[in-house]
């Protein structure tokens, strides 16, 4: 008798305590991936991540195990249905916008409901599913609950509560213990590896941005009024091209005093330093986190006011921002972003629209690009910049991001290396890393010269600001820097912080008569400096920054080093408050200056131009699609199905002649490596 009771209790625990969370995970991941086979592959590939997702789901569902049997049954069913629904929503959002459901979606009603039109019928299905599931489970298992004892309810409840509490309060230690990685450069990959629940929870840690105690409309109005004009003169008639080139991991290795080279790795960069304004840019990151440097330069916001480890593009850009492209677009500029890597990296494909760019030309749109090592050469980036300047009648604002200098740098010496470190006591591995890096940036330096020479030939008034996003990661744990005596052994001192975050930058322009300046700016001041040099009006945030620059406060660093840098605590208090208002708050700033409130650029496109089909001709065994703006990666879709496509030219594509050619529909689409359509033509019907 006792054994039978124990077996009944065991069955209860297995069925409703252990199995229901597994079913919920399978439902969530299955709907999210759109394929149950992918879920099985994930479980096999990332067992630790699956285990943590299961434990978390166990806690969430079974915290209600203490309820009466029918209430627990209904609650479990609702959770099962809810997670199915969330998985489906995430899958639809991934198809529509290229990223899954994120914590920020729940902060914005427009984001949450903006995708609902793609799956309205699912809510009817979920409702019916809940009702049917409750009825079936009640009928099948109604006798199982009879033997459940209160003490088991209590034990399960306490365990579940502790699980939820642990994940909420100690997520960082859990991440460290299990070596979890938040993949901030791609939320799709983040969820693929960590699972939907865990990836979502790790993202949500960065939503804890507290409202400042003194955040009030009157205070914001006062800040805006006190900084209503920039500290520099504005010339509405002067409209030079403004080109910002952020070169991946570009740095000057000759700054390491204990190392010399057999020849200058970056001779052209050094020649510009002698004749043009240049200086040091304090990067917010070291060795990675490119998007945060880009965020600061384009928006004027500082990541020093954000949570440590946050990637602003990923967590915080979810509404239109009056960034440089929006500012200059309002003044008649054509605004273009160019990056020689995947469009989805760091979510740039969506962020650039929020920042006000007209177009985004990424790796997918380049025809047979030249490579240097494993990345596209900066020569290709230079060619794209020059093409944009040549083809537009308006002044250009171009933000170009390179990839050639990206690490890692091999620990084996490349036999083709011409430039080598000499007179050093580096280990053989460190010597190889440094030599490989020096030869890479030597090629980058040649591309910079190609850019300046090309702009001289075009002969339009132009400003170029060239800088690296961060120092290169030369070896593990700063090994090359330590061996070269560039930093101390711990790397934690104020001087080490400056050494590891100081990136040289240089400018070039052919219109200004001002004298050469030696500057020191943090990345968040770079955009304001560009506006000042070009004498263009800015925004509330850039006007405030220009006044800070006039007072000599043009560098903001980690608050850990403010005392060492003699930065008074309230130096940037107005700046931090205004940034909160514009990035997270109610945008009180625009009540005084409504013309500055940005709207989403509905004309934003990916690629240089949208492909257009003008005609379709039959020739022997093929159909010839004629039009414009075709690229090599374009594919033709015949009646909705992809067909084998041959690229002939920007004006012509070819496909095999179908057996039937009546009533056909043809469209050209470009799909990225995440299988997301990022460009498509008109639909041509015969």
Coordinates of N, CA and C in Angstrom, one line a residue, residues 65-270:
X65 N 3.3 25.1 -7.8 CA 2.9 23.8 -7.4 C 2.3 23.7 -6.1
X66 N 2.5 24.8 -5.3 CA 1.9 24.9 -4.0 C 0.4 25.1 -4.0
X67 N -0.1 25.6 -5.2 CA -1.6 25.9 -5.4 C -2.4 24.6 -5.3
X68 N -3.7 24.7 -5.1 CA -4.6 23.5 -5.3 C -4.4 22.9 -6.6
X69 N -4.7 21.6 -6.7 CA -4.4 20.8 -7.9 C -4.9 21.4 -9.2
X70 N -6.2 21.9 -9.2 CA -6.8 22.4 -10.4 C -6.2 23.7 -10.8
X71 N -5.9 24.5 -9.8 CA -5.2 25.8 -10.1 C -3.8 25.6 -10.7
X72 N -3.1 24.6 -10.1 CA -1.8 24.3 -10.7 C -1.9 23.8 -12.1
X73 N -2.8 22.9 -12.3 CA -3.0 22.4 -13.6 C -3.3 23.5 -14.7
X74 N -4.2 24.4 -14.3 CA -4.6 25.5 -15.2 C -3.3 26.4 -15.4
X75 N -2.6 26.7 -14.3 CA -1.5 27.6 -14.4 C -0.4 27.0 -15.3
X76 N -0.1 25.7 -15.1 CA 0.9 25.1 -16.0 C 0.5 25.1 -17.4
X77 N -0.8 24.9 -17.7 CA -1.2 24.9 -19.1 C -1.1 26.3 -19.7
X78 N -1.4 27.3 -18.9 CA -1.3 28.6 -19.4 C 0.1 29.0 -19.7
X79 N 1.1 28.6 -18.8 CA 2.5 28.8 -19.1 C 2.9 28.1 -20.3
X80 N 2.5 26.9 -20.5 CA 2.9 26.1 -21.7 C 2.4 26.9 -23.0
X81 N 1.2 27.3 -22.9 CA 0.6 28.1 -24.1 C 1.3 29.4 -24.2
X82 N 1.6 30.1 -23.1 CA 2.2 31.4 -23.2 C 3.6 31.3 -23.8
X83 N 4.4 30.3 -23.4 CA 5.7 30.2 -24.0 C 5.7 29.8 -25.5
X84 N 4.6 29.0 -25.8 CA 4.4 28.7 -27.2 C 4.2 30.0 -28.0
X85 N 3.3 30.8 -27.5 CA 3.0 32.1 -28.1 C 4.2 33.0 -28.2
X86 N 4.9 33.1 -27.2 CA 6.1 34.0 -27.2 C 7.2 33.5 -28.2
X87 N 7.3 32.1 -28.3 CA 8.2 31.6 -29.3 C 7.8 31.9 -30.7
X88 N 6.5 31.8 -30.9 CA 6.0 32.1 -32.2 C 6.1 33.6 -32.6
X89 N 5.9 34.5 -31.6 CA 6.1 35.9 -31.8 C 7.5 36.2 -32.1
X90 N 8.4 35.6 -31.4 CA 9.9 35.8 -31.6 C 10.3 35.3 -33.0
X91 N 9.7 34.2 -33.4 CA 10.0 33.7 -34.8 C 9.5 34.6 -35.9
X92 N 8.3 35.2 -35.7 CA 7.8 36.1 -36.7 C 8.6 37.4 -36.7
X93 N 9.0 37.9 -35.5 CA 9.8 39.1 -35.5 C 11.2 38.9 -36.1
X94 N 11.7 37.7 -35.9 CA 13.0 37.3 -36.6 C 12.9 37.4 -38.1
X95 N 11.8 36.9 -38.6 CA 11.6 36.9 -40.1 C 11.3 38.3 -40.6
X96 N 10.6 39.1 -39.8 CA 10.3 40.5 -40.3 C 11.4 41.5 -40.1
X97 N 12.0 41.4 -38.9 CA 13.0 42.4 -38.6 C 14.4 41.9 -38.4
X98 N 14.6 40.6 -38.5 CA 16.0 40.1 -38.5 C 16.5 39.8 -37.1
X99 N 15.7 40.0 -36.0 CA 16.1 39.7 -34.7 C 14.9 39.2 -33.9
X100 N 15.2 38.3 -32.9 CA 14.1 37.7 -32.1 C 13.5 38.7 -31.1
X101 N 12.5 38.3 -30.3 CA 11.9 39.1 -29.3 C 12.9 39.5 -28.2
X102 N 13.0 40.7 -27.9 CA 14.0 41.2 -27.0 C 13.3 41.9 -25.8
X103 N 14.0 42.1 -24.7 CA 13.4 42.7 -23.5 C 12.9 44.1 -23.8
X104 N 13.6 44.8 -24.7 CA 13.2 46.2 -25.1 C 11.9 46.3 -25.8
X105 N 11.5 45.2 -26.4 CA 10.2 45.1 -27.1 C 9.0 45.3 -26.1
X106 N 9.2 44.9 -24.9 CA 8.2 45.1 -23.9 C 8.1 46.5 -23.3
X107 N 9.1 47.3 -23.6 CA 9.2 48.6 -23.1 C 8.5 49.6 -24.1
X108 N 8.3 49.1 -25.3 CA 7.8 50.0 -26.3 C 6.5 49.3 -26.9
X109 N 5.4 50.0 -26.7 CA 4.1 49.4 -27.2 C 4.1 49.3 -28.7
X110 N 4.7 50.3 -29.3 CA 4.7 50.3 -30.8 C 5.5 49.1 -31.3
X111 N 6.6 48.7 -30.6 CA 7.3 47.6 -31.1 C 6.6 46.3 -30.8
X112 N 5.9 46.2 -29.7 CA 5.2 45.0 -29.3 C 4.0 44.7 -30.2
X113 N 3.3 45.8 -30.5 CA 2.1 45.6 -31.4 C 2.4 45.8 -32.9
X114 N 3.6 46.3 -33.1 CA 3.9 46.6 -34.5 C 4.1 45.3 -35.4
X115 N 4.4 44.2 -34.7 CA 4.6 43.0 -35.4 C 3.3 42.1 -35.3
X116 N 2.3 42.5 -34.6 CA 1.2 41.7 -34.3 C 0.4 41.4 -35.6
X117 N 0.4 42.3 -36.5 CA -0.3 42.1 -37.8 C 0.1 40.8 -38.6
X118 N 1.3 40.3 -38.2 CA 1.8 39.2 -39.0 C 1.4 37.9 -38.5
X119 N 0.7 37.9 -37.3 CA 0.3 36.6 -36.7 C -1.0 36.7 -35.9
X120 N -2.0 37.5 -36.3 CA -3.2 37.7 -35.5 C -3.9 36.4 -35.3
X121 N -3.9 35.5 -36.3 CA -4.6 34.3 -36.1 C -4.1 33.4 -35.0
X122 N -2.8 33.6 -34.7 CA -2.2 32.8 -33.7 C -2.8 32.9 -32.3
X123 N -3.3 34.1 -32.0 CA -3.9 34.4 -30.7 C -5.2 33.6 -30.6
X124 N -6.0 33.4 -31.7 CA -7.2 32.6 -31.7 C -6.8 31.1 -31.4
X125 N -5.7 30.7 -32.1 CA -5.2 29.4 -32.0 C -4.8 29.1 -30.5
X126 N -4.0 30.0 -30.0 CA -3.5 29.8 -28.6 C -4.7 29.7 -27.6
X127 N -5.7 30.6 -27.8 CA -6.9 30.5 -26.9 C -7.6 29.1 -27.0
X128 N -7.8 28.7 -28.2 CA -8.4 27.3 -28.4 C -7.5 26.2 -27.8
X129 N -6.1 26.4 -28.0 CA -5.2 25.4 -27.5 C -5.2 25.4 -26.0
X130 N -5.3 26.5 -25.3 CA -5.4 26.5 -23.9 C -6.6 25.8 -23.4
X131 N -7.7 26.1 -23.9 CA -9.0 25.4 -23.5 C -9.0 23.9 -23.7
X132 N -8.5 23.5 -24.9 CA -8.5 22.1 -25.2 C -7.5 21.3 -24.3
X133 N -6.3 22.0 -24.1 CA -5.3 21.3 -23.3 C -5.7 21.2 -21.8
X134 N -6.3 22.2 -21.3 CA -6.8 22.1 -19.9 C -7.8 21.0 -19.8
X135 N -8.7 20.9 -20.7 CA -9.8 19.9 -20.7 C -9.2 18.5 -20.7
X136 N -8.2 18.3 -21.7 CA -7.6 17.0 -21.9 C -6.8 16.6 -20.6
X137 N -5.9 17.5 -20.1 CA -5.1 17.1 -19.0 C -6.0 16.8 -17.8
X138 N -7.0 17.6 -17.6 CA -7.9 17.4 -16.5 C -8.6 16.0 -16.6
X139 N -9.0 15.6 -17.7 CA -9.7 14.3 -17.9 C -8.7 13.1 -17.7
X140 N -7.5 13.3 -18.3 CA -6.5 12.2 -18.2 C -5.9 12.0 -16.9
X141 N -5.6 13.2 -16.2 CA -4.8 13.1 -15.0 C -5.5 13.5 -13.7
X142 N -6.8 13.5 -13.8 CA -7.5 14.0 -12.6 C -7.3 13.2 -11.4
X143 N -7.1 11.8 -11.6 CA -6.9 11.0 -10.4 C -5.5 11.0 -9.9
X144 N -4.5 11.5 -10.7 CA -3.1 11.5 -10.2 C -2.9 12.4 -9.0
X145 N -3.6 13.5 -9.0 CA -3.4 14.5 -7.9 C -3.9 14.0 -6.6
X146 N -4.8 13.0 -6.5 CA -5.4 12.6 -5.3 C -4.4 12.2 -4.2
X147 N -3.2 11.7 -4.6 CA -2.3 11.2 -3.7 C -1.2 12.2 -3.3
X148 N -1.2 13.3 -3.9 CA -0.2 14.3 -3.6 C -0.3 14.8 -2.2
X149 N 0.8 14.9 -1.5 CA 0.8 15.4 -0.1 C 1.3 16.8 0.0
X150 N 0.8 17.5 1.0 CA 1.2 18.9 1.1 C 2.7 19.1 1.3
X151 N 3.3 18.2 1.9 CA 4.8 18.4 2.2 C 5.5 18.4 0.8
X152 N 5.1 17.6 -0.1 CA 5.8 17.7 -1.4 C 5.5 19.0 -2.2
X153 N 4.3 19.5 -2.0 CA 4.0 20.8 -2.6 C 5.0 21.8 -2.0
X154 N 5.2 21.8 -0.7 CA 6.0 22.8 -0.1 C 7.5 22.7 -0.5
X155 N 8.0 21.5 -0.6 CA 9.3 21.2 -1.0 C 9.6 21.8 -2.5
X156 N 8.6 21.4 -3.4 CA 8.8 21.9 -4.8 C 8.7 23.4 -4.8
X157 N 7.7 23.9 -4.1 CA 7.6 25.4 -4.1 C 8.9 26.1 -3.6
X158 N 9.4 25.6 -2.5 CA 10.7 26.2 -2.0 C 11.8 26.1 -3.0
X159 N 12.0 25.0 -3.6 CA 13.0 24.8 -4.6 C 12.8 25.7 -5.8
X160 N 11.6 25.8 -6.3 CA 11.3 26.7 -7.4 C 11.5 28.1 -7.1
X161 N 11.1 28.5 -5.9 CA 11.3 29.9 -5.5 C 12.8 30.2 -5.4
X162 N 13.6 29.3 -4.9 CA 15.0 29.5 -4.8 C 15.7 29.6 -6.1
X163 N 15.2 28.8 -7.1 CA 15.7 28.9 -8.4 C 15.5 30.2 -9.1
X164 N 14.2 30.7 -9.0 CA 13.9 32.0 -9.6 C 14.7 33.1 -8.9
X165 N 14.8 33.0 -7.6 CA 15.5 34.1 -6.8 C 17.0 34.1 -7.2
X166 N 17.6 32.9 -7.4 CA 19.0 32.8 -7.7 C 19.2 33.4 -9.1
X167 N 18.4 33.1 -10.1 CA 18.6 33.6 -11.4 C 18.4 35.2 -11.4
X168 N 17.4 35.6 -10.6 CA 17.2 37.1 -10.6 C 18.3 37.8 -9.9
X169 N 18.8 37.3 -8.8 CA 19.8 38.0 -8.0 C 21.2 37.7 -8.3
X170 N 21.5 36.5 -8.8 CA 22.9 36.1 -9.0 C 23.2 35.7 -10.4
X171 N 22.6 36.4 -11.4 CA 22.8 35.9 -12.8 C 24.3 36.0 -13.2
X172 N 25.0 37.1 -12.8 CA 26.4 37.3 -13.2 C 27.2 36.1 -12.7
X173 N 27.1 35.7 -11.4 CA 27.9 34.5 -10.9 C 27.5 33.2 -11.7
X174 N 26.3 33.1 -12.0 CA 25.8 31.9 -12.8 C 26.5 31.9 -14.2
X175 N 26.5 33.1 -14.8 CA 27.2 33.3 -16.1 C 28.6 32.9 -16.0
X176 N 29.3 33.3 -15.0 CA 30.7 33.1 -14.8 C 31.0 31.6 -14.5
X177 N 30.1 31.0 -13.7 CA 30.3 29.6 -13.3 C 30.2 28.7 -14.5
X178 N 29.2 29.0 -15.4 CA 28.9 28.1 -16.6 C 29.6 28.7 -17.8
X179 N 30.4 29.7 -17.7 CA 31.1 30.3 -18.8 C 30.2 30.7 -19.9
X180 N 29.0 31.3 -19.6 CA 28.0 31.7 -20.5 C 28.5 33.0 -21.3
X181 N 28.2 33.1 -22.5 CA 28.7 34.2 -23.3 C 27.4 35.0 -23.9
X182 N 27.3 36.2 -23.5 CA 26.3 37.1 -24.2 C 26.8 37.5 -25.5
X183 N 26.2 37.0 -26.6 CA 26.6 37.4 -27.9 C 26.0 38.7 -28.3
X184 N 26.6 39.8 -28.0 CA 26.0 41.1 -28.2 C 25.9 41.6 -29.6
X185 N 26.8 41.0 -30.5 CA 26.9 41.5 -31.8 C 25.7 40.9 -32.7
X186 N 25.0 39.9 -32.2 CA 23.9 39.3 -32.9 C 23.0 38.6 -31.9
X187 N 21.8 39.2 -31.8 CA 20.8 38.6 -30.9 C 20.3 37.3 -31.4
X188 N 20.2 37.1 -32.7 CA 19.8 35.8 -33.2 C 20.8 34.7 -32.8
X189 N 22.1 35.0 -32.9 CA 23.1 34.0 -32.5 C 23.1 33.8 -31.0
X190 N 22.8 34.9 -30.3 CA 22.7 34.9 -28.8 C 21.7 33.9 -28.4
X191 N 20.5 34.0 -29.0 CA 19.4 33.0 -28.6 C 19.7 31.6 -29.1
X192 N 20.3 31.5 -30.3 CA 20.7 30.2 -30.8 C 21.6 29.4 -29.9
X193 N 22.5 30.1 -29.2 CA 23.5 29.5 -28.3 C 22.9 29.3 -26.9
X194 N 22.4 30.4 -26.4 CA 22.0 30.4 -25.0 C 20.6 30.0 -24.7
X195 N 19.8 29.8 -25.8 CA 18.4 29.5 -25.6 C 17.6 30.8 -25.5
X196 N 16.3 30.8 -25.8 CA 15.5 32.0 -25.8 C 15.4 32.5 -24.3
X197 N 15.1 31.7 -23.4 CA 14.9 32.2 -22.0 C 16.1 32.8 -21.4
X198 N 17.2 32.1 -21.5 CA 18.5 32.5 -20.9 C 19.0 33.7 -21.7
X199 N 18.9 33.7 -23.0 CA 19.4 34.9 -23.8 C 18.6 36.1 -23.4
X200 N 17.3 35.9 -23.3 CA 16.4 37.0 -22.9 C 16.7 37.6 -21.6
X201 N 16.9 36.7 -20.6 CA 17.3 37.1 -19.2 C 18.6 37.8 -19.2
X202 N 19.6 37.4 -19.9 CA 20.9 38.0 -19.9 C 20.8 39.4 -20.5
X203 N 20.0 39.5 -21.5 CA 19.8 40.9 -22.1 C 19.1 41.8 -21.2
X204 N 18.1 41.3 -20.4 CA 17.3 42.1 -19.5 C 18.1 42.8 -18.4
X205 N 19.3 42.2 -18.1 CA 20.2 42.8 -17.1 C 20.5 44.3 -17.5
X206 N 20.6 44.6 -18.8 CA 21.0 45.9 -19.2 C 19.8 46.9 -19.3
X207 N 18.6 46.4 -18.9 CA 17.5 47.3 -18.9 C 17.3 48.1 -17.6
X208 N 18.2 47.7 -16.6 CA 18.1 48.3 -15.3 C 18.7 49.7 -15.2
X209 N 18.2 50.6 -16.1 CA 18.7 52.0 -16.1 C 17.8 52.8 -15.3
X210 N 18.3 53.3 -14.1 CA 17.4 54.0 -13.2 C 17.3 55.4 -13.6
X211 N 16.1 55.9 -13.4 CA 15.8 57.3 -13.6 C 16.5 58.2 -12.6
X212 N 17.3 59.2 -13.0 CA 18.0 60.1 -12.0 C 17.0 60.7 -11.1
X213 N 17.4 60.9 -9.9 CA 16.5 61.6 -8.8 C 16.1 63.0 -9.2
X214 N 16.9 63.7 -9.9 CA 16.6 65.1 -10.3 C 16.1 65.2 -11.7
X215 N 15.6 64.1 -12.3 CA 15.1 64.2 -13.7 C 13.7 64.8 -13.7
X216 N 13.6 66.0 -14.1 CA 12.3 66.8 -14.2 C 12.4 67.7 -15.4
X217 N 11.2 68.0 -15.9 CA 11.1 68.8 -17.1 C 11.8 70.1 -17.0
X218 N 11.6 70.8 -15.8 CA 12.2 72.1 -15.6 C 13.7 72.0 -15.7
X219 N 14.2 71.0 -15.1 CA 15.7 70.8 -15.1 C 16.2 70.6 -16.5
X220 N 15.6 69.8 -17.3 CA 16.0 69.6 -18.7 C 15.9 70.9 -19.5
X221 N 14.8 71.6 -19.3 CA 14.6 72.9 -20.0 C 15.7 73.9 -19.7
X222 N 16.1 73.9 -18.5 CA 17.2 74.8 -18.1 C 18.5 74.4 -18.7
X223 N 18.8 73.1 -18.8 CA 20.0 72.7 -19.5 C 20.0 73.1 -21.0
X224 N 18.9 72.8 -21.6 CA 18.7 73.2 -23.0 C 18.9 74.7 -23.3
X225 N 18.3 75.5 -22.4 CA 18.3 76.9 -22.6 C 19.8 77.4 -22.4
X226 N 20.5 76.8 -21.4 CA 21.9 77.2 -21.2 C 22.8 76.8 -22.3
X227 N 22.4 75.9 -23.1 CA 23.2 75.4 -24.2 C 22.5 75.5 -25.5
X228 N 21.8 76.6 -25.7 CA 20.9 76.7 -26.9 C 21.7 77.0 -28.2
X229 N 22.9 77.4 -28.1 CA 23.7 77.7 -29.3 C 25.1 77.0 -29.1
X230 N 25.7 76.6 -30.2 CA 27.1 76.0 -30.0 C 28.1 77.1 -29.8
X231 N 29.3 76.6 -29.3 CA 30.3 77.6 -29.0 C 31.1 78.0 -30.2
X232 N 30.8 77.5 -31.4 CA 31.5 77.8 -32.6 C 30.6 78.5 -33.6
X233 N 31.2 79.2 -34.6 CA 30.3 79.8 -35.6 C 29.8 78.8 -36.6
X234 N 28.6 79.1 -37.1 CA 27.9 78.3 -38.1 C 27.8 79.0 -39.4
X235 N 28.1 78.3 -40.5 CA 28.0 78.9 -41.8 C 27.1 78.0 -42.6
X236 N 25.9 78.5 -42.8 CA 24.9 77.7 -43.6 C 25.2 77.5 -45.0
X237 N 26.0 78.4 -45.6 CA 26.4 78.3 -47.0 C 27.5 77.3 -47.2
X238 N 28.3 77.0 -46.2 CA 29.4 76.1 -46.3 C 28.9 74.6 -46.1
X239 N 29.0 73.8 -47.1 CA 28.5 72.4 -46.9 C 29.5 71.4 -47.5
X240 N 30.6 71.2 -46.7 CA 31.6 70.3 -47.2 C 31.2 68.8 -47.0
X241 N 31.7 67.9 -47.8 CA 31.5 66.5 -47.5 C 32.1 66.2 -46.1
X242 N 31.5 65.4 -45.3 CA 32.0 65.0 -44.0 C 32.1 63.5 -44.0
X243 N 33.4 63.0 -43.9 CA 33.6 61.6 -44.0 C 34.3 61.1 -42.7
X244 N 33.7 60.3 -41.9 CA 34.3 59.7 -40.8 C 34.6 58.2 -41.1
X245 N 35.9 57.9 -41.0 CA 36.4 56.5 -41.2 C 36.8 55.9 -39.9
X246 N 36.1 54.9 -39.5 CA 36.5 54.2 -38.2 C 37.2 52.9 -38.7
X247 N 38.5 52.9 -38.5 CA 39.3 51.8 -39.0 C 39.5 50.8 -37.9
X248 N 39.1 49.5 -38.2 CA 39.1 48.5 -37.2 C 40.5 48.3 -36.6
X249 N 40.6 48.4 -35.2 CA 41.8 48.2 -34.5 C 43.0 48.9 -34.9
X250 N 42.8 50.1 -35.6 CA 43.9 50.9 -36.0 C 44.6 51.6 -34.9
X251 N 45.9 51.4 -34.8 CA 46.7 52.0 -33.7 C 48.1 52.2 -34.2
X252 N 48.9 53.0 -33.4 CA 50.2 53.3 -33.8 C 51.2 52.5 -32.9
X253 N 51.7 51.4 -33.4 CA 52.6 50.5 -32.6 C 53.9 51.2 -32.3
X254 N 54.3 52.2 -33.0 CA 55.6 52.9 -32.7 C 55.5 53.7 -31.4
X255 N 54.3 53.7 -30.8 CA 54.2 54.4 -29.5 C 54.8 53.5 -28.4
X256 N 55.1 52.3 -28.7 CA 55.7 51.4 -27.7 C 57.2 51.7 -27.7
X257 N 57.7 52.4 -26.7 CA 59.1 52.9 -26.7 C 60.1 51.8 -26.6
X258 N 59.8 50.6 -26.1 CA 60.8 49.5 -26.0 C 60.9 48.7 -27.3
X259 N 60.1 49.1 -28.3 CA 60.1 48.3 -29.6 C 60.3 49.3 -30.7
X260 N 61.1 48.9 -31.7 CA 61.3 49.7 -32.9 C 61.1 48.8 -34.1
X261 N 61.0 49.4 -35.3 CA 60.6 48.7 -36.5 C 61.7 49.0 -37.6
X262 N 61.9 48.0 -38.5 CA 62.8 48.2 -39.5 C 62.3 49.3 -40.5
X263 N 61.0 49.6 -40.5 CA 60.5 50.7 -41.3 C 59.2 51.1 -40.7
X264 N 58.8 52.3 -41.0 CA 57.6 52.9 -40.5 C 56.3 52.1 -40.9
X265 N 55.5 51.6 -40.0 CA 54.3 50.8 -40.4 C 53.3 51.7 -41.1
X266 N 53.2 53.0 -40.6 CA 52.1 53.8 -41.1 C 52.6 55.2 -41.5
X267 N 53.4 55.2 -42.6 CA 54.1 56.5 -43.0 C 53.1 57.5 -43.4
X268 N 52.1 57.2 -44.1 CA 51.1 58.2 -44.6 C 50.4 58.9 -43.4
X269 N 49.9 58.0 -42.5 CA 49.3 58.6 -41.3 C 50.2 59.5 -40.6
X270 N 51.4 59.2 -40.4 CA 52.4 60.1 -39.7 C 52.6 61.4 -40.5

